[in-house]
JSON list of C-alpha atoms in Angstrom, two decimals:
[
{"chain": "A", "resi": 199, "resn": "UNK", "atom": "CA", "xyz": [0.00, 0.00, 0.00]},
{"chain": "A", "resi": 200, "resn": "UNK", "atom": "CA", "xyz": [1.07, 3.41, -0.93]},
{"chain": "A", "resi": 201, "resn": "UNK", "atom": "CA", "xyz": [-0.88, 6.82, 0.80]},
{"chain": "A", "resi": 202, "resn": "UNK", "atom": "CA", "xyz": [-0.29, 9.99, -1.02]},
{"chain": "A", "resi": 203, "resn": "UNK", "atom": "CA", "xyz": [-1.78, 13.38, -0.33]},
{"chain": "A", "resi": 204, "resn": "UNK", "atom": "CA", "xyz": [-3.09, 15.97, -2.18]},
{"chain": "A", "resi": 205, "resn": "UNK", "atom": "CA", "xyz": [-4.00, 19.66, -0.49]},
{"chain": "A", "resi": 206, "resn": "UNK", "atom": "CA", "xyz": [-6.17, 22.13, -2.33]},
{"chain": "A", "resi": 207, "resn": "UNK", "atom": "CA", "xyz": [-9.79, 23.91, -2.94]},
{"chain": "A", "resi": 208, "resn": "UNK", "atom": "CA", "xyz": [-10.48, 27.12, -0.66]},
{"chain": "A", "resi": 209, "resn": "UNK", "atom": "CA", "xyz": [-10.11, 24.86, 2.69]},
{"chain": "A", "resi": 210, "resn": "UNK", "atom": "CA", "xyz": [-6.87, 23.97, 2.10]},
{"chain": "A", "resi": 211, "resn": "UNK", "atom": "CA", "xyz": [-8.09, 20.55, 2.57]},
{"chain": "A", "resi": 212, "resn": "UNK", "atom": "CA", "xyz": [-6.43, 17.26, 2.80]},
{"chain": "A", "resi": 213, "resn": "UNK", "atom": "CA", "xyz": [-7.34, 14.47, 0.32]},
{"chain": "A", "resi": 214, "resn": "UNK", "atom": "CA", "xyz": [-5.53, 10.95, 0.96]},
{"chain": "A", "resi": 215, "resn": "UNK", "atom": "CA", "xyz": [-5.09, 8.63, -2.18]},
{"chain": "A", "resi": 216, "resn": "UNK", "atom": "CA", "xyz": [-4.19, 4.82, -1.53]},
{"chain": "A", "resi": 217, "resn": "UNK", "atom": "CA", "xyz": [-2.81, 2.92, -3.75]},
{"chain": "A", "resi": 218, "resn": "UNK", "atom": "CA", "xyz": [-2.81, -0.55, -4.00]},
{"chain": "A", "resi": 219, "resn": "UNK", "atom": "CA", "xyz": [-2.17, -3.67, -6.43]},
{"chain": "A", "resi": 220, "resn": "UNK", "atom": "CA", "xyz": [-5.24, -4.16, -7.15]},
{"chain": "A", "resi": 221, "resn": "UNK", "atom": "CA", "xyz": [-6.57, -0.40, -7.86]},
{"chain": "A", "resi": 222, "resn": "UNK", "atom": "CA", "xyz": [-6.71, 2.90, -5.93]},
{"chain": "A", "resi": 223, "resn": "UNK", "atom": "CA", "xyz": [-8.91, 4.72, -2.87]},
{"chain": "A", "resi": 224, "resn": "UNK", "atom": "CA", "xyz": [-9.64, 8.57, -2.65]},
{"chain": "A", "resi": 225, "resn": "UNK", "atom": "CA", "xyz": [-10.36, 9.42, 0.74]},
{"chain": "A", "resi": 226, "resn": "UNK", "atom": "CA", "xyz": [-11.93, 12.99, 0.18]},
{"chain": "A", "resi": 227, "resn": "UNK", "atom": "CA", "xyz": [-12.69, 14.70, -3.13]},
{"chain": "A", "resi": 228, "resn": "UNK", "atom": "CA", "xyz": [-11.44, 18.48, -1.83]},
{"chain": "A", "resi": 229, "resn": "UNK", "atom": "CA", "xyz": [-11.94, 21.26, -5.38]},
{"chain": "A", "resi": 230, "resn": "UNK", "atom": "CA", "xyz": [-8.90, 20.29, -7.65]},
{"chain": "A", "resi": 231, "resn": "UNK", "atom": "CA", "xyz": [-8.29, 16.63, -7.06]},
{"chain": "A", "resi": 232, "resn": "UNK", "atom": "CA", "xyz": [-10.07, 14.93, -10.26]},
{"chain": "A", "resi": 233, "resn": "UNK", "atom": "CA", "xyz": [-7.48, 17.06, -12.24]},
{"chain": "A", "resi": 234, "resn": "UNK", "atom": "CA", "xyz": [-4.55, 16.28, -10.13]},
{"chain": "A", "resi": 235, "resn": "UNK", "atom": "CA", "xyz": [-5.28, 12.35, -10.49]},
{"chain": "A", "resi": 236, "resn": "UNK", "atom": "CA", "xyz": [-6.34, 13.00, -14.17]},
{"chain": "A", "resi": 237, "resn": "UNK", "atom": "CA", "xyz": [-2.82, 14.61, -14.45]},
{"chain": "A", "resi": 238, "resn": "UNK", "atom": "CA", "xyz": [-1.33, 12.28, -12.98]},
{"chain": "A", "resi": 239, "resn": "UNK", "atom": "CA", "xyz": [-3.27, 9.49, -15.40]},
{"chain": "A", "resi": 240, "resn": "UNK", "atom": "CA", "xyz": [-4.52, 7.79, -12.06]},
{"chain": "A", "resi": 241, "resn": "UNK", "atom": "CA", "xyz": [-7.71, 6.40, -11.34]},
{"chain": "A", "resi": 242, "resn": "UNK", "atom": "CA", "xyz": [-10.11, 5.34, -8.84]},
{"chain": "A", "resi": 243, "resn": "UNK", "atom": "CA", "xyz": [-12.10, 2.18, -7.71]},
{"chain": "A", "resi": 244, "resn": "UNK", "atom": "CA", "xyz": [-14.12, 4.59, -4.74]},
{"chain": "A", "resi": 245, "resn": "UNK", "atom": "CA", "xyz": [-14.18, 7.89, -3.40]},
{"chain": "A", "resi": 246, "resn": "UNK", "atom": "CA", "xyz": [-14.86, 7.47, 0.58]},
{"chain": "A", "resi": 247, "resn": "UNK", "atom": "CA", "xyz": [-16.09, 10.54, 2.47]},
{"chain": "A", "resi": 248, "resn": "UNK", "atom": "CA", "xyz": [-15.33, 11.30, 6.08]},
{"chain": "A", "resi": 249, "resn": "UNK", "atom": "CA", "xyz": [-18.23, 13.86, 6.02]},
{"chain": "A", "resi": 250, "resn": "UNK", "atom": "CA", "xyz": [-20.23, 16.24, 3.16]},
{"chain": "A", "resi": 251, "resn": "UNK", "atom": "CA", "xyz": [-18.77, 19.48, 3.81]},
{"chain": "A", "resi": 252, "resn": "UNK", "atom": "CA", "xyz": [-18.29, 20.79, 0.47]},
{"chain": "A", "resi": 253, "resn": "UNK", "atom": "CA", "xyz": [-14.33, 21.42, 1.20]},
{"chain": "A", "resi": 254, "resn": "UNK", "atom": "CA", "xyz": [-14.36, 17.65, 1.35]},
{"chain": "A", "resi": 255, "resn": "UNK", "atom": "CA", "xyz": [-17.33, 16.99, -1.73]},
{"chain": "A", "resi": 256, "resn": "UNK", "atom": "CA", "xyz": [-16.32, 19.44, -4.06]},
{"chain": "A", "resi": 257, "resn": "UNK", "atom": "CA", "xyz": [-15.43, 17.03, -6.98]},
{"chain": "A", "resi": 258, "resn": "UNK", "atom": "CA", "xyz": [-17.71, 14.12, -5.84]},
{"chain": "A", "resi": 259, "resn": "UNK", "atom": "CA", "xyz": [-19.70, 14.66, -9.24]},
{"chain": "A", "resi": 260, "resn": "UNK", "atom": "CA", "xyz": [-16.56, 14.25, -11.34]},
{"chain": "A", "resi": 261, "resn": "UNK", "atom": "CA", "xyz": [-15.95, 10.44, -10.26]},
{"chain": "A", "resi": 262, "resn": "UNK", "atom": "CA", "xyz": [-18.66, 9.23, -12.37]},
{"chain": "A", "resi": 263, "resn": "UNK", "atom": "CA", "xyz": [-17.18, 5.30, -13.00]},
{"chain": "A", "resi": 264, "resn": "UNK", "atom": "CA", "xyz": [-16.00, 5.25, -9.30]},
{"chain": "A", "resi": 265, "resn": "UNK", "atom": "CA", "xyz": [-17.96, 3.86, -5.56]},
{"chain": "A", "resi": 266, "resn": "UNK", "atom": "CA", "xyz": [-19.17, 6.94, -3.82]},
{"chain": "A", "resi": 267, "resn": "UNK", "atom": "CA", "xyz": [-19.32, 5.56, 0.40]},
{"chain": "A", "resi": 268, "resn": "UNK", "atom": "CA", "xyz": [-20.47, 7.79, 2.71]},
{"chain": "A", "resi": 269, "resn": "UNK", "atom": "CA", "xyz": [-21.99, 7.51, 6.36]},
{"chain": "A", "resi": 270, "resn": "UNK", "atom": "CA", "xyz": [-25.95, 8.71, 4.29]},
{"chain": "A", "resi": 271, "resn": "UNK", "atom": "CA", "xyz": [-27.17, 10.36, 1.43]},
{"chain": "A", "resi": 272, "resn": "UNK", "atom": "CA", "xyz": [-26.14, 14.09, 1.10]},
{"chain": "A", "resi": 273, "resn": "UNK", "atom": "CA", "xyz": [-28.42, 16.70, 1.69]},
{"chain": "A", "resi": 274, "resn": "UNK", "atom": "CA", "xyz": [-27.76, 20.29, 2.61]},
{"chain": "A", "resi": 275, "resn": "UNK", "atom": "CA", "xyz": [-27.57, 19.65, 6.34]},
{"chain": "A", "resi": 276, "resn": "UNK", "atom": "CA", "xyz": [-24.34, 18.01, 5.42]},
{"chain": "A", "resi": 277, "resn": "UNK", "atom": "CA", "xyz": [-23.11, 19.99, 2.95]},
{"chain": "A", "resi": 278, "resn": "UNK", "atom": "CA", "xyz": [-23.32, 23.42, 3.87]},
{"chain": "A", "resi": 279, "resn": "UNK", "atom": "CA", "xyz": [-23.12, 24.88, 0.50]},
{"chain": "A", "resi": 280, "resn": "UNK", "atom": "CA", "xyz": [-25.82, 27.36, 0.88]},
{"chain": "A", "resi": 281, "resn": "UNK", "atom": "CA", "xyz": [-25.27, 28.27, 4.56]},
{"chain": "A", "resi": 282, "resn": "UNK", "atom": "CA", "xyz": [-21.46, 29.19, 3.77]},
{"chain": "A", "resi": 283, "resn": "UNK", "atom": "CA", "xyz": [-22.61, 31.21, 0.39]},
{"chain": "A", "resi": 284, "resn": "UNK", "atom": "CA", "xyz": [-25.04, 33.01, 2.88]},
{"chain": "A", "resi": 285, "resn": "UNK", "atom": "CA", "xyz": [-22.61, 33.44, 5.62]},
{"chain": "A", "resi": 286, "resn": "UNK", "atom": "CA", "xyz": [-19.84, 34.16, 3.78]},
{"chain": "A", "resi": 287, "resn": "UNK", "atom": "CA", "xyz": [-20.11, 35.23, 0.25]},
{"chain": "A", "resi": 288, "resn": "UNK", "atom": "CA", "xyz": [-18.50, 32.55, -1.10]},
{"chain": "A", "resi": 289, "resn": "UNK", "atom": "CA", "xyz": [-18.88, 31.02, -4.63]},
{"chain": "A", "resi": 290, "resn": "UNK", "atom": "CA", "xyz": [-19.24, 27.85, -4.11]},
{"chain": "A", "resi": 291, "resn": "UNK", "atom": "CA", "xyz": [-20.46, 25.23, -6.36]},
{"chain": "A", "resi": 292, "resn": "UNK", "atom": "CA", "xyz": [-20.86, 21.63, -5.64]},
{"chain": "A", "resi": 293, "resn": "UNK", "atom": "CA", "xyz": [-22.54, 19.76, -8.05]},
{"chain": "A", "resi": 294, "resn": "UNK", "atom": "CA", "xyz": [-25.26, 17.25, -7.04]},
{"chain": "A", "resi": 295, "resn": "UNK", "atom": "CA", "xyz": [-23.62, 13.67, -6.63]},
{"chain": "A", "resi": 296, "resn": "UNK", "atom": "CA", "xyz": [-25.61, 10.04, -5.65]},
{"chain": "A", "resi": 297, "resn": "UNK", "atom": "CA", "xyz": [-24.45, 7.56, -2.86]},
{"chain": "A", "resi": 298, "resn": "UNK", "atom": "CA", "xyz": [-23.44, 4.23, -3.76]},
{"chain": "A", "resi": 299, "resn": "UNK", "atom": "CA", "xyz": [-22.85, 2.75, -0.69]},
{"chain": "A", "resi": 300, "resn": "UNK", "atom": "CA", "xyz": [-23.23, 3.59, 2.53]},
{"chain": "A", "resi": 301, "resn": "UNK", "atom": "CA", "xyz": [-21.34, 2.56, 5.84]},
{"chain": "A", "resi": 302, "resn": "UNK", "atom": "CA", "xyz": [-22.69, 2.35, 9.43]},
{"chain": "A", "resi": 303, "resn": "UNK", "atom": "CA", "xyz": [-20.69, 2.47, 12.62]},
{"chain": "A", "resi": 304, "resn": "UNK", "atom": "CA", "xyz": [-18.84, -0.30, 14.04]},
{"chain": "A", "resi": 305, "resn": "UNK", "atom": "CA", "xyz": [-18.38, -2.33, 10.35]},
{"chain": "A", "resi": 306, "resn": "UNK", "atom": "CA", "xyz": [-15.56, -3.50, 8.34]},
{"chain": "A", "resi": 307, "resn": "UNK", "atom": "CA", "xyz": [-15.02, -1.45, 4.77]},
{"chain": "A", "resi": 308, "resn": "UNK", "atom": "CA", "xyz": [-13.13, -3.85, 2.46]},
{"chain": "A", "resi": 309, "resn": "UNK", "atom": "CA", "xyz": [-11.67, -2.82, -0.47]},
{"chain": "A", "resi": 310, "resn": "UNK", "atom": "CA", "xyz": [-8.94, -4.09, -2.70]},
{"chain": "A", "resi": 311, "resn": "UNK", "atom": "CA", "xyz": [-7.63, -6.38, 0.28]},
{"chain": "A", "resi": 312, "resn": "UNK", "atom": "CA", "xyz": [-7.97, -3.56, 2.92]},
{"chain": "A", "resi": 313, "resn": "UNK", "atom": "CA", "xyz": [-10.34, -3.49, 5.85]},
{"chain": "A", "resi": 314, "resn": "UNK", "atom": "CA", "xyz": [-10.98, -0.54, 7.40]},
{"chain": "A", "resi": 315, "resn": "UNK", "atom": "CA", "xyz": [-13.41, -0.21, 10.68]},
{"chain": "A", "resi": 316, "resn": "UNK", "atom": "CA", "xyz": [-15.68, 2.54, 10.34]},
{"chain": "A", "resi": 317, "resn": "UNK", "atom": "CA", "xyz": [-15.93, 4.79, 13.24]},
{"chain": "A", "resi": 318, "resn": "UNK", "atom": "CA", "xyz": [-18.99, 7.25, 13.78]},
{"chain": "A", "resi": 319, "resn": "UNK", "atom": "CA", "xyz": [-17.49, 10.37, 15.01]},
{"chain": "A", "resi": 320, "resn": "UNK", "atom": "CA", "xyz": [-20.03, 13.02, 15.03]},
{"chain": "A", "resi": 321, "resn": "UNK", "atom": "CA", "xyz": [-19.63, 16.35, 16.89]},
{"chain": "A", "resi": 322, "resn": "UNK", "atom": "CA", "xyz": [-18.02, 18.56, 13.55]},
{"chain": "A", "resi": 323, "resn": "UNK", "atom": "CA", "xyz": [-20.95, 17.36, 11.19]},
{"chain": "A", "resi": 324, "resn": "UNK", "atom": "CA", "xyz": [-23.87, 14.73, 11.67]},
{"chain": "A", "resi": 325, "resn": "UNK", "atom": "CA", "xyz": [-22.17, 12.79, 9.30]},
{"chain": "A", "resi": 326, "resn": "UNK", "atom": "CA", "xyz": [-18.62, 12.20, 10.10]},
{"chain": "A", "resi": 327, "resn": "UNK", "atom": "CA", "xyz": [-16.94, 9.19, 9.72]},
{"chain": "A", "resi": 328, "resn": "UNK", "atom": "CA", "xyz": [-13.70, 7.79, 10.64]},
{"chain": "A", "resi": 329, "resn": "UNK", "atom": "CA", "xyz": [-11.67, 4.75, 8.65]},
{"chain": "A", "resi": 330, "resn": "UNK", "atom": "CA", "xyz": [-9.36, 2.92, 11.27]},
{"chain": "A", "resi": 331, "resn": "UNK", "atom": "CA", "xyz": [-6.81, 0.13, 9.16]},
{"chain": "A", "resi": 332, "resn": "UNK", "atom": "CA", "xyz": [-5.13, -1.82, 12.05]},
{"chain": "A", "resi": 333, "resn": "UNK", "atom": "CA", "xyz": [-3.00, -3.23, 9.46]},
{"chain": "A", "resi": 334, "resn": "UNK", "atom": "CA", "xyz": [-1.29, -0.16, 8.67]},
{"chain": "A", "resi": 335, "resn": "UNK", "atom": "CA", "xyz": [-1.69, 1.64, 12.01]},
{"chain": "A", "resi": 336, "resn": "UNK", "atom": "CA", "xyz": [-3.50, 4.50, 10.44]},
{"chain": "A", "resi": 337, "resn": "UNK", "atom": "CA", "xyz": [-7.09, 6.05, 10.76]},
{"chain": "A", "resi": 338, "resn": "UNK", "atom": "CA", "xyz": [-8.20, 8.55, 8.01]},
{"chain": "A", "resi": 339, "resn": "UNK", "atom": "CA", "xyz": [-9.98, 11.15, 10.75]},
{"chain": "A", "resi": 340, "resn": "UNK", "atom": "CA", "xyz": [-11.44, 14.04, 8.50]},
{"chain": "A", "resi": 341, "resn": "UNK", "atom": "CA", "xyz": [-12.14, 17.00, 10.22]},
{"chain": "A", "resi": 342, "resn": "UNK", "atom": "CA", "xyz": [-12.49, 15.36, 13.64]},
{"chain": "A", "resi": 343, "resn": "UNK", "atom": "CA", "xyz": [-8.92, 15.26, 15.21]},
{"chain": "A", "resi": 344, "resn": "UNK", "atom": "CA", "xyz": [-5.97, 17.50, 13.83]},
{"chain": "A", "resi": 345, "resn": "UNK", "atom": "CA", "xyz": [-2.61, 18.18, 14.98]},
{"chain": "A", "resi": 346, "resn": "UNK", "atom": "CA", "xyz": [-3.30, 19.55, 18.28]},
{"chain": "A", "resi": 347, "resn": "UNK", "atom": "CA", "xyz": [-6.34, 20.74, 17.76]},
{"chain": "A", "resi": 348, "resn": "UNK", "atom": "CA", "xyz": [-9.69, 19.48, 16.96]},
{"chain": "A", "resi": 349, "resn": "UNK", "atom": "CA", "xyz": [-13.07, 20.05, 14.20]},
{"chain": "A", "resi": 350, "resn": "UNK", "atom": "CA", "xyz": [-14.68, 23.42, 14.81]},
{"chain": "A", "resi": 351, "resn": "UNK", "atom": "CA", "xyz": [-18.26, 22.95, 15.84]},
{"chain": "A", "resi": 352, "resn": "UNK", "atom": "CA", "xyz": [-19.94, 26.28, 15.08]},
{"chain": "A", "resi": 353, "resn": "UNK", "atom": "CA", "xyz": [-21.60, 25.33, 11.64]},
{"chain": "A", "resi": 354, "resn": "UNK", "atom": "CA", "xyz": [-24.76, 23.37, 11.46]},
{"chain": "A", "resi": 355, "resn": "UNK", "atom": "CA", "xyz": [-24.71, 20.00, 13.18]},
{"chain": "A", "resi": 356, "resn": "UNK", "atom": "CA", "xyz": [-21.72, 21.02, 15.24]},
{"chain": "A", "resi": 357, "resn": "UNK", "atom": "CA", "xyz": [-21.72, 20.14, 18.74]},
{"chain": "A", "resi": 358, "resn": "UNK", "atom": "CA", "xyz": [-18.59, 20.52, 21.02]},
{"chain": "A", "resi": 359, "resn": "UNK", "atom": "CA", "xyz": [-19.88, 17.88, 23.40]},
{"chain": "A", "resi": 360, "resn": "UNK", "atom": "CA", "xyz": [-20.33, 15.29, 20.87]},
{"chain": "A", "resi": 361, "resn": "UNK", "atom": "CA", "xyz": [-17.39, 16.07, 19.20]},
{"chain": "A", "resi": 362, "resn": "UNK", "atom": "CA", "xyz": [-15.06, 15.78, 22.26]},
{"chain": "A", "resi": 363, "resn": "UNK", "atom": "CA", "xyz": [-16.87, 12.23, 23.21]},
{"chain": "A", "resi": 364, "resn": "UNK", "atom": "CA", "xyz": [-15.89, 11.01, 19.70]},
{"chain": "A", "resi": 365, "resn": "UNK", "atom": "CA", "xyz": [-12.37, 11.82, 20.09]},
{"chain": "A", "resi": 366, "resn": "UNK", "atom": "CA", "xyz": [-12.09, 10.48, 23.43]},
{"chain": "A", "resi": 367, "resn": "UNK", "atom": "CA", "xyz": [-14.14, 7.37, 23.12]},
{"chain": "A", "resi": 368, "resn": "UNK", "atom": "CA", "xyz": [-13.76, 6.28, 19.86]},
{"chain": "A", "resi": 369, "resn": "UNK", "atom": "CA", "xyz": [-10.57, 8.02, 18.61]},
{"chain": "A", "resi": 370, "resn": "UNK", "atom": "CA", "xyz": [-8.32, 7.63, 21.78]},
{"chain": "A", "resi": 371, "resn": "UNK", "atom": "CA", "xyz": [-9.30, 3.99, 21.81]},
{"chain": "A", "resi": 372, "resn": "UNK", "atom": "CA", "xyz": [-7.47, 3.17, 19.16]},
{"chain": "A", "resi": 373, "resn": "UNK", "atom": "CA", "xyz": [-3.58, 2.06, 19.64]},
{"chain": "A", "resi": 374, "resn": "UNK", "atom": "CA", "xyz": [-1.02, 4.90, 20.81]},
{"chain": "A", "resi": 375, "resn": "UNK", "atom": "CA", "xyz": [0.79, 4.44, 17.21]},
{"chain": "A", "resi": 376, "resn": "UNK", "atom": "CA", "xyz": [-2.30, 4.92, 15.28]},
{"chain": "A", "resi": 377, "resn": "UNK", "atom": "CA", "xyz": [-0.97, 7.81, 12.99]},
{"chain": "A", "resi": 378, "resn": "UNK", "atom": "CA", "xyz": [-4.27, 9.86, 12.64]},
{"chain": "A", "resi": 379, "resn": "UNK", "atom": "CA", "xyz": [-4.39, 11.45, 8.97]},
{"chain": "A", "resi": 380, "resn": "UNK", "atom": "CA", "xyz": [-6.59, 14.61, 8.99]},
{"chain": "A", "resi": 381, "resn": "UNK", "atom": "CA", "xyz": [-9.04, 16.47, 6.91]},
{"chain": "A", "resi": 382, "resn": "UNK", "atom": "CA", "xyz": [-6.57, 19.69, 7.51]},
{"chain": "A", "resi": 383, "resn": "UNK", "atom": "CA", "xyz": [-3.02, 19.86, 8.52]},
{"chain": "A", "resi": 384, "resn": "UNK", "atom": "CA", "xyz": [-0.39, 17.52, 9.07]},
{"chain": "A", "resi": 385, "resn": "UNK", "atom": "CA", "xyz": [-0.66, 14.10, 10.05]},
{"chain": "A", "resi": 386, "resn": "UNK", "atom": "CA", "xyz": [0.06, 13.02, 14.43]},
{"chain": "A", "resi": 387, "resn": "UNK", "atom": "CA", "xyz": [-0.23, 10.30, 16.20]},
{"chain": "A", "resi": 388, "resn": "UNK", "atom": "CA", "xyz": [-3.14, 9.03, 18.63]},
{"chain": "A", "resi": 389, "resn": "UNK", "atom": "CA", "xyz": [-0.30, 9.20, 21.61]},
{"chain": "A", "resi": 390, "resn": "UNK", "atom": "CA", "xyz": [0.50, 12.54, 21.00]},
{"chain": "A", "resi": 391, "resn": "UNK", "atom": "CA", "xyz": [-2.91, 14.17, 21.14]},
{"chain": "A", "resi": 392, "resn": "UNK", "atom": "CA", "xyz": [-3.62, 12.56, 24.13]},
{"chain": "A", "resi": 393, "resn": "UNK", "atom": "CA", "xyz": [-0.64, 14.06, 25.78]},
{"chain": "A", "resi": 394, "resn": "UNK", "atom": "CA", "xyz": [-0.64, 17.74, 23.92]},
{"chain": "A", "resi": 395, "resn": "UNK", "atom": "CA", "xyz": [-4.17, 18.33, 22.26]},
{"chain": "A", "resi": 396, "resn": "UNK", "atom": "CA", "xyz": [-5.38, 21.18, 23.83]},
{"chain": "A", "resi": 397, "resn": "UNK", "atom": "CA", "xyz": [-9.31, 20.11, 23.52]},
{"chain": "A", "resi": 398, "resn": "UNK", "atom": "CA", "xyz": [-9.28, 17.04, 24.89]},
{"chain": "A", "resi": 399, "resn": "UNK", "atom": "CA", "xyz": [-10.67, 17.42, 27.95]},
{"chain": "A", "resi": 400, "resn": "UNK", "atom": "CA", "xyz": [-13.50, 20.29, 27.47]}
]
């Protein structure tokens, strides 16, 4: 397995492409990845989404022969398109994408010899999902857990309390050397944002 990342759109947010044998995973689908894979003559089996924010949806739509997963169908409540063009002025335009398949808490995702457990980690959106691969000591967190800091919870859906119970029950659960691979910012490690993250304990 190879990871590779690829940062861009008006977020600044982190997409995570794994490679494997037997074809390739997008994690994310921030504005600007289709052409950076179709640049890069790459393509992929599934585009998995830790949550519908359109930083992370952007260029969904594009992936037309690839597996959309996702923790439920998108709606506005998920995306935020609207609220963020209202609250902020900003042109934003995701086009409408479908579902394919869609993952619940607590199951295995298997794909191209890779099982990842799906976490439900609510508390930034509704609809946040984490993908925990104990083979390769890595969890794919979205906009949950950062680098010492954790998934603002002031848009709709956000709630700090939730949020901080999904880091600390389901995210610190997982082994010390889990390297934790976020929607923004550089990677860390479960150990050290249980010594050092700032929000743990709110």
């Amino acid at each position: 397995m190879n990871i590779d990342i690829y940062t861009g759109g008006m977020a600044s947010t982190n997409a995570y492409l794994v490679q494997t044998p037997s074809g390739n995973i997008l994690f994310d689908a921030p504005g600007g990845v289709y052409d950076w894979l179709q640049e890069r003559d790459i393509t992929v089996s599934h585009v998995v989404l830790t949550h519908q924010h359109w930083d992370h949806s952007h260029d969904v739509s594009f992936f037309q022969d690839a597996t959309i997963i996702a923790f439920a169908d998108p709606c506005e409540d998920y995306i935020l398109q609207e609220s963020f063009k209202k609250r902020y002025d900003m042109p934003l335009d995701v086009k409408p994408y479908t579902i394919d398949q869609k993952v619940a808490d607590g199951e295995t995702l298997s794909l191209h010899g890779m099982d990842y457990k799906v976490l439900h980690v609510p508390g930034h959106s509704p609809d946040s999902v984490a993908f925990f691969s104990k083979e390769e000591q890595m969890c794919i967190a979205g906009d949950v857990l950062f680098y010492q800091s954790c998934g603002r919870v002031d848009l709709p859906g956000g709630d700090a309390k939730q949020l901080i119970n999904s880091i600390e029950k389901k995210l610190f659960k997982l082994p010390a050397d889990t390297t934790i691979f976020p929607g923004h910012g550089p990677d860390t490690t479960i150990e050290d944002e249980m010594k050092d993250n700032p929000y743990k304990s709110l």
